[in-house]
Short mmCIF file of C-alpha atoms and ligand atoms in Angstrom, two decimals:
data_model
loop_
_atom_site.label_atom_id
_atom_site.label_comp_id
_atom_site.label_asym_id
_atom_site.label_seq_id
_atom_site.Cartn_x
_atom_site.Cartn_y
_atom_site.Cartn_z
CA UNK A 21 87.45 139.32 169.51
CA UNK A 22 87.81 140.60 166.06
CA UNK A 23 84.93 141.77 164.17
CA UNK A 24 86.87 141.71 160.83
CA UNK A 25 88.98 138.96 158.68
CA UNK A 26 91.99 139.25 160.46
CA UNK A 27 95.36 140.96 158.96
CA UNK A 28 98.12 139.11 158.22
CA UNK A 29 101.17 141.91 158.65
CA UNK A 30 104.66 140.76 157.58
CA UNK A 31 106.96 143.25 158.50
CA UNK A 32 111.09 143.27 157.33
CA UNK A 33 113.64 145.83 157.69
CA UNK A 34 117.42 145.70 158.38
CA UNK A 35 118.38 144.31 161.56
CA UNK A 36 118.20 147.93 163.94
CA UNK A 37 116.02 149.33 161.94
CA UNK A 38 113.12 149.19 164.92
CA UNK A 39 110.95 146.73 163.45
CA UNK A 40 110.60 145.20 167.43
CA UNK A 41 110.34 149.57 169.11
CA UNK A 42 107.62 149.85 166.65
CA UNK A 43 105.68 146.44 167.16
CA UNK A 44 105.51 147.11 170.45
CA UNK A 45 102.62 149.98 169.90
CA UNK A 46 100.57 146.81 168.47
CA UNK A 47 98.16 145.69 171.77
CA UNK A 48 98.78 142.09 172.16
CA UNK A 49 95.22 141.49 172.61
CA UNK A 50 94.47 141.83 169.19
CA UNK A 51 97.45 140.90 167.15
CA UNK A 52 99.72 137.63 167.92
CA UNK A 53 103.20 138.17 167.26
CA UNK A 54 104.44 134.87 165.85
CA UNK A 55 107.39 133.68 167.62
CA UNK A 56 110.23 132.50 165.64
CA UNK A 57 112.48 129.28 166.08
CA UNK A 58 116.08 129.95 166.04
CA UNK A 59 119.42 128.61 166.46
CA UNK A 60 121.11 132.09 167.83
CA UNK A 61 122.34 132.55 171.41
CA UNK A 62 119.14 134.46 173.65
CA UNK A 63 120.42 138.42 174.37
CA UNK A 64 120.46 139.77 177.36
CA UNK A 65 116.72 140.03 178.95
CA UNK A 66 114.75 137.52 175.59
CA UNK A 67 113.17 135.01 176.94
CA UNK A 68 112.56 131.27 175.47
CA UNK A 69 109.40 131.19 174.42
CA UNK A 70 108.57 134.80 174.40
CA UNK A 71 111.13 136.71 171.75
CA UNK A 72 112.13 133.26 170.31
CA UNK A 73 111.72 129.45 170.67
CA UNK A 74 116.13 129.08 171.43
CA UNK A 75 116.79 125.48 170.13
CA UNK A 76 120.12 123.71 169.13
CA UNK A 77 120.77 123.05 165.25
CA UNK A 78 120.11 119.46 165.67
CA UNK A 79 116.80 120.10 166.83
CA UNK A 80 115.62 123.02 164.31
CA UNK A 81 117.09 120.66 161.21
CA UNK A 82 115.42 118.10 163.00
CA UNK A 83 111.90 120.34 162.24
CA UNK A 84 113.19 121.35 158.79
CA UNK A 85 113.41 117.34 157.85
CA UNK A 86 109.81 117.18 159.49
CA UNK A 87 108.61 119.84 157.04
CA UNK A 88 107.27 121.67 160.39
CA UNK A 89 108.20 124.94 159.18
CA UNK A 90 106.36 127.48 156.58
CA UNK A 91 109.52 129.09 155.93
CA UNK A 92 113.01 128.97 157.12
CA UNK A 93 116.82 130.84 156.44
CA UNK A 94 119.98 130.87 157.08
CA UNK A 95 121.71 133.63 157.94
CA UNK A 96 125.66 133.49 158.87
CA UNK A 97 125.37 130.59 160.48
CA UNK A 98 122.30 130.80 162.24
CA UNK A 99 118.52 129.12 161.57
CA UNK A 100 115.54 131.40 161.97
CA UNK A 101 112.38 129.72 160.57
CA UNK A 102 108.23 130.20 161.44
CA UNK A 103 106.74 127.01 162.46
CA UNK A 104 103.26 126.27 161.02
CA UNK A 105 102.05 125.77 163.94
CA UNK A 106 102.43 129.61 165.14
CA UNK A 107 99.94 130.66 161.90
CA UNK A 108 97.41 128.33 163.82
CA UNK A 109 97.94 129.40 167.40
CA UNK A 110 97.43 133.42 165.56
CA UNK A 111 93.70 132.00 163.35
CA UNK A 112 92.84 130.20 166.62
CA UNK A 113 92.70 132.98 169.05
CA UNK A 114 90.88 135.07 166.13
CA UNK A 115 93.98 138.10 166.44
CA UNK A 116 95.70 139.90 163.96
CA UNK A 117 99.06 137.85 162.88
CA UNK A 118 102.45 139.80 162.65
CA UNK A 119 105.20 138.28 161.48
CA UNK A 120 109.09 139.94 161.75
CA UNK A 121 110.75 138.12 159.31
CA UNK A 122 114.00 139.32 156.98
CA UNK A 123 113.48 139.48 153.18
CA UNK A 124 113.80 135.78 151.89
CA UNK A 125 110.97 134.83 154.01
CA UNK A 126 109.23 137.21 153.27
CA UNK A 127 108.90 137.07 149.60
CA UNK A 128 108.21 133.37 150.32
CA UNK A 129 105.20 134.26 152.32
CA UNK A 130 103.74 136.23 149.48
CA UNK A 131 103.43 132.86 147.57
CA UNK A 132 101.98 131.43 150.70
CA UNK A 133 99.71 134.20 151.50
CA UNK A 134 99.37 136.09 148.22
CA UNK A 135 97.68 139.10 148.35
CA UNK A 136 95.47 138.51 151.35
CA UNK A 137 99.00 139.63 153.24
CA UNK A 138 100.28 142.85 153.91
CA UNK A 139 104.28 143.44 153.13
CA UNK A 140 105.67 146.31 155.01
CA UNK A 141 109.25 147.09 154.84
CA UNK A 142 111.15 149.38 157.58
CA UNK A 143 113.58 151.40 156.13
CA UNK A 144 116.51 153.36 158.40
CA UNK A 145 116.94 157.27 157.48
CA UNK A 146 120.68 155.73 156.76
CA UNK A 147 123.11 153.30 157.01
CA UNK A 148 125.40 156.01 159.49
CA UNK A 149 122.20 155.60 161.87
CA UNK A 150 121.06 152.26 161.69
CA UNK A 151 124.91 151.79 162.52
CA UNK A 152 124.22 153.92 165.59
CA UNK A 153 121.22 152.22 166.69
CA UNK A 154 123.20 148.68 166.50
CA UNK A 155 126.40 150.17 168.43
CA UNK A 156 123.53 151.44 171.24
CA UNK A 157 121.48 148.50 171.44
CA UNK A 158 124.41 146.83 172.09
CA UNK A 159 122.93 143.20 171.75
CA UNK A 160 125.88 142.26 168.70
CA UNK A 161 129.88 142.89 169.27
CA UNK A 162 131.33 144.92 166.24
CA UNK A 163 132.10 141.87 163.88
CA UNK A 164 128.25 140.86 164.10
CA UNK A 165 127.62 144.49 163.23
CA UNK A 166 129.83 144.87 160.47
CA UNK A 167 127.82 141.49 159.04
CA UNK A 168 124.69 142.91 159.68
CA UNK A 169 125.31 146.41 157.59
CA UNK A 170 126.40 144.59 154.90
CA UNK A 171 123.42 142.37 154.63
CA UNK A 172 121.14 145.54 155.52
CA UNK A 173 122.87 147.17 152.42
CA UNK A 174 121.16 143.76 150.33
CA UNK A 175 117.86 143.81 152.25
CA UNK A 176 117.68 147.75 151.21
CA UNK A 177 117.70 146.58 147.54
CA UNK A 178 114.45 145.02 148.05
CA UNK A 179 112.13 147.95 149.90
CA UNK A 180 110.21 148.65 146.42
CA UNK A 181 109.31 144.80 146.74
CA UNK A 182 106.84 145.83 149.26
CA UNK A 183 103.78 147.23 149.64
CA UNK A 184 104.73 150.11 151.97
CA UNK A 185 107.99 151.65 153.32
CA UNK A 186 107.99 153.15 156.53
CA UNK A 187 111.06 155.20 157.03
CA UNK A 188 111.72 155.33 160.68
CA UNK A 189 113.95 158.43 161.61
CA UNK A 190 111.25 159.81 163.80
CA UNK A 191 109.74 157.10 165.80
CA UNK A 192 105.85 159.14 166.49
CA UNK A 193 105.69 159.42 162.79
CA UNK A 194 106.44 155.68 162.09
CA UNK A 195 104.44 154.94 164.46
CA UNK A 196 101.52 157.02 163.39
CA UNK A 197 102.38 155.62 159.80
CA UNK A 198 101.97 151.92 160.94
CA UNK A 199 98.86 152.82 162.54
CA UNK A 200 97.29 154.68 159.23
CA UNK A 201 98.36 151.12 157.16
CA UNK A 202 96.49 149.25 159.67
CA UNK A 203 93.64 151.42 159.65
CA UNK A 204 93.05 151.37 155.72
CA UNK A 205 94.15 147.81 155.16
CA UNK A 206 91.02 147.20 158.19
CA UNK A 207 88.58 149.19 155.50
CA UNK A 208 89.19 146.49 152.15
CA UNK A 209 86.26 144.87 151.47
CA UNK A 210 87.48 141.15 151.61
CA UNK A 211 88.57 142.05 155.27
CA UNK A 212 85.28 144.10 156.38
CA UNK A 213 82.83 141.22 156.70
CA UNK A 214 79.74 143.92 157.91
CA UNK A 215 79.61 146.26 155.36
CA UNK A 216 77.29 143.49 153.30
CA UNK A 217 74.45 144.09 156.32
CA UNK A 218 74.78 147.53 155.70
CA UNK A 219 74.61 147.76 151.50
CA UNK A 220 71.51 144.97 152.42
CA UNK A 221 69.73 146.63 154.61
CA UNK A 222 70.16 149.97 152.56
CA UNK A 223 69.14 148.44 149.29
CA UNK A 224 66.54 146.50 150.97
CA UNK A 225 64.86 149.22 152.90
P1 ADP B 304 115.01 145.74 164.86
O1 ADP B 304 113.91 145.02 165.60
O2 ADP B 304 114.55 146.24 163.53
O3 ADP B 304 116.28 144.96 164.78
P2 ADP B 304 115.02 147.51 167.20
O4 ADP B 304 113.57 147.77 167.36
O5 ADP B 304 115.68 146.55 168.14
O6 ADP B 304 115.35 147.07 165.68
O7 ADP B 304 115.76 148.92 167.26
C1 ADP B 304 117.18 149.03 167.26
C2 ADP B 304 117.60 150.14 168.22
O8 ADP B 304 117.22 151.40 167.67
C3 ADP B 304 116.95 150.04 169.59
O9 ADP B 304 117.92 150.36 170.58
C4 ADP B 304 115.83 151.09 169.55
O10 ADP B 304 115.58 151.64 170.82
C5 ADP B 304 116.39 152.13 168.60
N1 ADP B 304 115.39 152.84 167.79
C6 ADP B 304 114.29 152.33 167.18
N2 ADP B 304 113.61 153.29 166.51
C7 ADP B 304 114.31 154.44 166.68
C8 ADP B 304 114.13 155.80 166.21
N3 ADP B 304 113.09 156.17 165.44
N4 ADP B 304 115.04 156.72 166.60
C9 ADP B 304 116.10 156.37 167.37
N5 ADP B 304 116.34 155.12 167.85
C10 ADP B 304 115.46 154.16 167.50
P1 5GP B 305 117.66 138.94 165.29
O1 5GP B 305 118.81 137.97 165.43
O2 5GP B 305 118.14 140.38 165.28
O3 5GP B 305 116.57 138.68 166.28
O4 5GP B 305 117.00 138.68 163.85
C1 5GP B 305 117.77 138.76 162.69
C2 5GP B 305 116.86 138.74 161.48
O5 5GP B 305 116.16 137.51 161.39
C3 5GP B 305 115.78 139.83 161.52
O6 5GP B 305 115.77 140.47 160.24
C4 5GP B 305 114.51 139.07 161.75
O7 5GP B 305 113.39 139.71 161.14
C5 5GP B 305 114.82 137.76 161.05
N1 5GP B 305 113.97 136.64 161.50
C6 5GP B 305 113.52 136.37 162.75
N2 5GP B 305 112.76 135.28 162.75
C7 5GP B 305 112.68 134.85 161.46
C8 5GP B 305 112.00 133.77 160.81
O8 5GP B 305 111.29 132.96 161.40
N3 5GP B 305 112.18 133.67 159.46
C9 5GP B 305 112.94 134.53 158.74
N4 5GP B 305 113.01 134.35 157.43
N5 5GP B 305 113.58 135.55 159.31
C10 5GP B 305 113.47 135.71 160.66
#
């Protein structure tokens, strides 16, 4: 249970960048990691439900004509969009909501959520690398990767956008940087609800 107004974390990055390696340091007892819809074929080892809701184009279009979705893209060919109803599941169970979306959703949340969101963009040390980590993930075949570099070299063009850059080359510092962003976007007074008792009981004594 959170003691604090919960964060709302949107975090974007070129695809390989290790927006997912570093999420994974976030204890899923206190954030919820909102699970996208999406048209795309699971990988190897993702599991319905868990890294994405999997659903035919008929079905997420089907949701788009419904207006069930906050946001929504295309992206060569394939549908990724957050339903509203994963923001709810996230406020309901009083956690910390992440959201791992790419860079047209993202700006969209910020006229959703304005400034009560936190933008945080994950940058590769460079494009040789991030190709690196895409050939050893091995989750794409080389044509996917060659579409993914280019967009990445787009996405890129947007990092000032956000509020903070993480560059991850080394993945303890990235890690620890994530951590320190958390930590002082936890001490902002419209987040801290119990500072108030304090000042009170200080001014009051
Ligand atoms: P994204 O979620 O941004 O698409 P991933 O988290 O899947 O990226 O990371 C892509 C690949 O790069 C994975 O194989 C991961 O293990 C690797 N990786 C992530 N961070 C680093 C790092 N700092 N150094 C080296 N490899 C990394
Ligand atoms: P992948 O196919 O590698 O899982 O994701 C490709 C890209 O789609 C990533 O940049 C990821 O952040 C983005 N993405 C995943 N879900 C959503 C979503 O619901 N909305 C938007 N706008 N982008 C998403």
């Amino acid at each position: 249970m959170l003691k604090n107004k919960p964060l709302i974390i949107i975090i974007t990055g070129p695809s390989g960048a290790g927006k997912t390696t570093l999420l994974k340091y976030l204890p899923s007892e206190k954030f919820y990691f909102s699970i996208s819809h999406t048209t795309r074929s699971p990988r190897k080892g993702e599991i319905n439900g868990k890294d994405y809701y999997f659903v035919s184009k008929e079905k997420f279009l089907e949701m788009v004509k419904n207006d069930e979705f906050l946001e929504w893209v295309e992206v060569f060919g394939t549908f990724y969009g957050t339903a509203k109803s994963e923001i709810e599941k996230a406020f309901s169970q009083n956690k910390h909501l992440i959201l791992d979306i790419e860079v047209i959703g993202a700006t969209r949340m910020r006229s959703y959520f304005g400034n009560s969101a936190v933008f945080i963009f994950v940058l590769p040390p460079s494009i040789e690398e991030l190709k690196k980590r895409l050939e050893k993930r091995g989750t794409e075949d080389a044509n996917k990767i060659r579409e993914r570099i280019q967009r990445s070299k787009e996405e890129i063009k947007f990092a000032s956008w956000f509020d903070y850059i993480i560059i991850n080359d080394d993945l303890e510092k990235a890690k620890n940087e994530l951590f320190s962003i958390i930590k002082a976007e936890m001490c902002r007074p419209f987040r801290n609800t119990y500072w108030h008792d304090i000042l009170n009981s200080i001014i009051h004594e």
